[in-house]
Amino acid sequence: MTHKFNVGDQVTWNSEAGKVGGTITQIHTNDFDYKGHTHRASNDDPQYEIKSDKTDHIAAHKEEALTKTSSKQKS
């Protein structure tokens, strides 16, 4: 299955503090535990782990919460 986003993509999402940007570090296609909670994920409805550009914070979001801004260039 092709996902809307890939590892390394730059994305933004809305948080309580406003719009946040980061880089996708992992794609989950199975349920996973994160910060003490079980997050539901599947091939048809993946969740993405994203590392914030400004902090070391890691967030987990579904596709509909994310907007692609650019892709990092591979060397």
N, CA, C and O of each residue as an XYZ file, in Angstrom:
300
protein
N       0.844     -1.185      0.000
C       0.000      0.000      0.000
C       0.883      1.240      0.000
O       1.868      1.304      0.735
N       0.541      2.200     -0.802
C       1.254      3.459     -0.846
C       0.629      4.415      0.155
O      -0.588      4.598      0.190
N       1.473      5.014      0.958
C       1.006      5.972      1.951
C       1.132      7.381      1.393
O       1.913      7.630      0.474
N       0.370      8.285      1.948
C       0.378      9.682      1.513
C       1.714     10.344      1.813
O       2.153     11.227      1.076
N       2.370      9.914      2.910
C       3.634     10.500      3.332
C       4.695      9.413      3.461
O       4.373      8.232      3.596
N       5.961      9.820      3.419
C       7.088      8.900      3.545
C       8.029      9.380      4.645
O       8.012     10.552      5.021
N       8.849      8.462      5.157
C       9.890      8.836      6.113
C      10.773      9.887      5.447
O      11.178      9.731      4.295
N      11.067     10.956      6.179
C      11.888     12.048      5.659
C      11.082     13.227      5.154
O      11.636     14.306      4.947
N       9.767     13.043      4.950
C       8.935     14.157      4.501
C       8.808     15.209      5.595
O       8.701     14.883      6.777
N       8.821     16.461      5.191
C       8.573     17.593      6.088
C       7.068     17.840      6.091
O       6.453     17.951      5.030
N       6.478     17.925      7.275
C       5.041     18.142      7.408
C       4.759     19.175      8.485
O       5.624     19.496      9.301
N       3.537     19.690      8.477
C       3.066     20.555      9.551
C       1.764     19.985     10.088
O       1.077     19.220      9.410
N       1.434     20.373     11.329
C       0.172     19.989     11.952
C      -0.179     21.043     12.982
O       0.675     21.811     13.425
N      -1.447     21.069     13.356
C      -1.916     22.026     14.358
C      -1.832     21.392     15.737
O      -2.262     20.257     15.941
N      -1.273     22.139     16.682
C      -1.205     21.696     18.073
C      -1.864     22.750     18.939
O      -2.323     23.780     18.443
N      -1.908     22.486     20.238
C      -2.474     23.463     21.168
C      -1.706     24.787     21.110
O      -2.269     25.851     21.365
N      -0.429     24.709     20.775
C       0.433     25.896     20.735
C       0.460     26.562     19.357
O       1.163     27.554     19.167
N      -0.291     26.032     18.405
C      -0.291     26.585     17.052
C       0.283     25.599     16.054
O       0.413     24.412     16.353
N       0.627     26.085     14.868
C       1.150     25.229     13.805
C       2.578     24.800     14.133
O       3.410     25.620     14.522
N       2.848     23.514     13.973
C       4.154     22.922     14.279
C       4.664     22.214     13.029
O       3.876     21.664     12.259
N       5.974     22.225     12.826
C       6.584     21.539     11.701
C       7.555     20.481     12.177
O       8.120     20.581     13.266
N       7.743     19.465     11.351
C       8.685     18.414     11.702
C       8.924     17.461     10.552
O       8.424     17.648      9.443
N       9.711     16.424     10.849
C      10.102     15.426      9.865
C       9.567     14.064     10.275
O       9.723     13.652     11.424
N       8.937     13.366      9.341
C       8.427     12.021      9.615
C       9.608     11.083      9.814
O      10.500     10.994      8.970
N       9.598     10.377     10.957
C      10.689      9.457     11.276
C      10.274      7.998     11.199
O      11.124      7.118     11.068
N       8.967      7.733     11.280
C       8.503      6.352     11.271
C       7.037      6.306     10.852
O       6.272      7.224     11.145
N       6.649      5.225     10.160
C       5.264      4.998      9.771
C       4.784      3.734     10.462
O       5.403      2.678     10.330
N       3.687      3.834     11.197
C       3.110      2.679     11.891
C       1.900      2.166     11.126
O       0.998      2.933     10.787
N       1.886      0.862     10.856
C       0.745      0.242     10.192
C       0.101     -0.819     11.075
O      -0.789     -1.544     10.630
N       0.545     -0.910     12.318
C      -0.053     -1.781     13.334
C      -0.244     -0.949     14.593
O       0.430      0.064     14.780
N      -1.164     -1.375     15.459
C      -1.355     -0.681     16.727
C      -0.027     -0.605     17.473
O       0.787     -1.526     17.396
N       0.191      0.500     18.201
C       1.436      0.669     18.941
C       1.181      1.487     20.195
O       0.250      2.290     20.252
N       2.029      1.269     21.208
C       1.942      2.037     22.443
C       2.852      3.246     22.332
O       4.003      3.143     21.907
N       2.311      4.405     22.726
C       3.074      5.645     22.653
C       2.618      6.549     23.781
O       1.436      6.877     23.891
N       3.560      6.948     24.616
C       3.280      7.831     25.753
C       2.149      7.294     26.625
O       1.290      8.045     27.086
N       2.168      5.973     26.843
C       1.204      5.361     27.744
C      -0.162      5.083     27.143
O      -1.073      4.667     27.859
N      -0.325      5.304     25.848
C      -1.609      5.079     25.195
C      -1.425      4.179     23.984
O      -0.396      4.227     23.310
N      -2.437      3.355     23.714
C      -2.421      2.542     22.507
C      -2.976      3.371     21.362
O      -4.089      3.890     21.441
N      -2.198      3.492     20.303
C      -2.628      4.207     19.106
C      -2.999      3.166     18.063
O      -2.258      2.210     17.837
N      -4.132      3.354     17.437
C      -4.620      2.430     16.423
C      -4.054      2.812     15.062
O      -4.098      3.976     14.664
N      -3.524      1.824     14.354
C      -2.977      2.051     13.026
C      -3.157      0.790     12.196
O      -3.203     -0.316     12.734
N      -3.258      0.962     10.894
C      -3.363     -0.163      9.964
C      -2.777      0.279      8.630
O      -2.406      1.441      8.463
N      -2.694     -0.655      7.676
C      -2.216     -0.292      6.338
C      -3.102      0.767      5.711
O      -2.613      1.662      5.021
N      -4.409      0.670      5.947
C      -5.351      1.624      5.367
C      -5.450      2.926      6.159
O      -5.929      3.931      5.634
N      -5.007      2.921      7.406
C      -5.108      4.100      8.269
C      -3.852      4.194      9.146
O      -3.919      3.999     10.359
N      -2.691      4.500      8.511
C      -1.430      4.530      9.263
C      -1.333      5.729     10.200
O      -2.067      6.708     10.065
N      -0.411      5.626     11.149
C      -0.044      6.775     11.976
C       1.435      7.044     11.739
O       2.220      6.136     11.465
N       1.788      8.313     11.853
C       3.147      8.757     11.573
C       3.784      9.337     12.823
O       3.158     10.104     13.554
N       5.043      8.962     13.062
C       5.822      9.605     14.125
C       6.595     10.736     13.474
O       7.231     10.554     12.436
N       6.532     11.909     14.098
C       7.166     13.097     13.550
C       8.018     13.755     14.617
O       7.560     13.964     15.740
N       9.266     14.086     14.272
C      10.149     14.806     15.187
C      10.040     16.293     14.883
O      10.245     16.725     13.749
N       9.714     17.068     15.911
C       9.574     18.517     15.772
C      10.872     19.143     15.275
O      11.963     18.720     15.657
N      10.743     20.150     14.423
C      11.914     20.877     13.920
C      12.569     21.725     14.996
O      13.771     21.978     14.928
N      11.804     22.171     15.991
C      12.329     23.106     16.981
C      12.729     22.458     18.300
O      13.528     23.022     19.047
N      12.187     21.285     18.592
C      12.501     20.601     19.851
C      12.772     19.136     19.559
O      12.717     18.707     18.407
N      13.061     18.375     20.591
C      13.240     16.933     20.432
C      11.922     16.183     20.590
O      11.906     14.953     20.636
N      10.806     16.931     20.674
C       9.497     16.324     20.865
C       9.132     15.425     19.687
O       9.358     15.777     18.529
N       8.567     14.262     19.998
C       8.064     13.335     18.990
C       6.547     13.301     19.116
O       6.013     13.139     20.213
N       5.863     13.451     18.001
C       4.401     13.404     17.976
C       3.964     12.233     17.110
O       4.718     11.775     16.251
N       2.744     11.746     17.335
C       2.148     10.702     16.502
C       0.815     11.226     15.979
O      -0.038     11.667     16.749
N       0.647     11.171     14.644
C      -0.572     11.687     14.025
C      -1.004     10.818     12.858
O      -0.191     10.126     12.245
N      -2.304     10.864     12.558
C      -2.846     10.216     11.372
C      -2.681     11.147     10.179
O      -2.410     12.338     10.335
N      -2.850     10.578      8.972
C      -2.640     11.344      7.736
C      -3.467     12.622      7.671
O      -2.967     13.664      7.248
N      -4.732     12.547      8.090
C      -5.609     13.708      7.928
C      -5.190     14.908      8.768
O      -5.647     16.023      8.515
N      -4.329     14.700      9.763
C      -3.867     15.806     10.603
C      -2.626     16.492     10.032
O      -2.209     17.532     10.542
N      -2.030     15.920      8.976
C      -0.749     16.404      8.468
C      -0.879     17.082      7.109
O      -1.735     16.732      6.296
N      -0.004     18.064      6.885
C       0.123     18.728      5.588
C       1.585     18.678      5.187
O       2.456     19.091      5.954
N       1.862     18.176      3.992
C       3.239     18.079      3.515
C       3.746     19.452      3.106
O       3.058     20.202      2.412
N       4.966     19.775      3.548
C       5.562     21.056      3.177
C       6.679     20.877      2.159
O       6.816     21.690      1.245
N       7.475     19.830      2.302
C       8.552     19.529      1.342
C       9.158     18.193      1.720
O       8.834     17.625      2.764
N      10.036     17.695      0.870
C      10.786     16.468      1.172
C      12.243     16.822      1.343
O      12.770     17.694      0.653
N      12.891     16.138      2.271
C      14.331     16.343      2.432
C      15.044     15.690      1.255
O      14.650     14.623      0.786
N      16.082     16.340      0.795
C      16.874     15.804     -0.307
C      17.791     14.705      0.216
O      18.423     14.860      1.262
N      17.861     13.594     -0.515
C      18.772     12.508     -0.140
C      20.123     12.764     -0.762
O      20.218     13.192     -1.913
N      21.185     12.496      0.012
C      22.545     12.722     -0.492
C      23.063     11.507     -1.191
O      24.192     11.510     -1.680
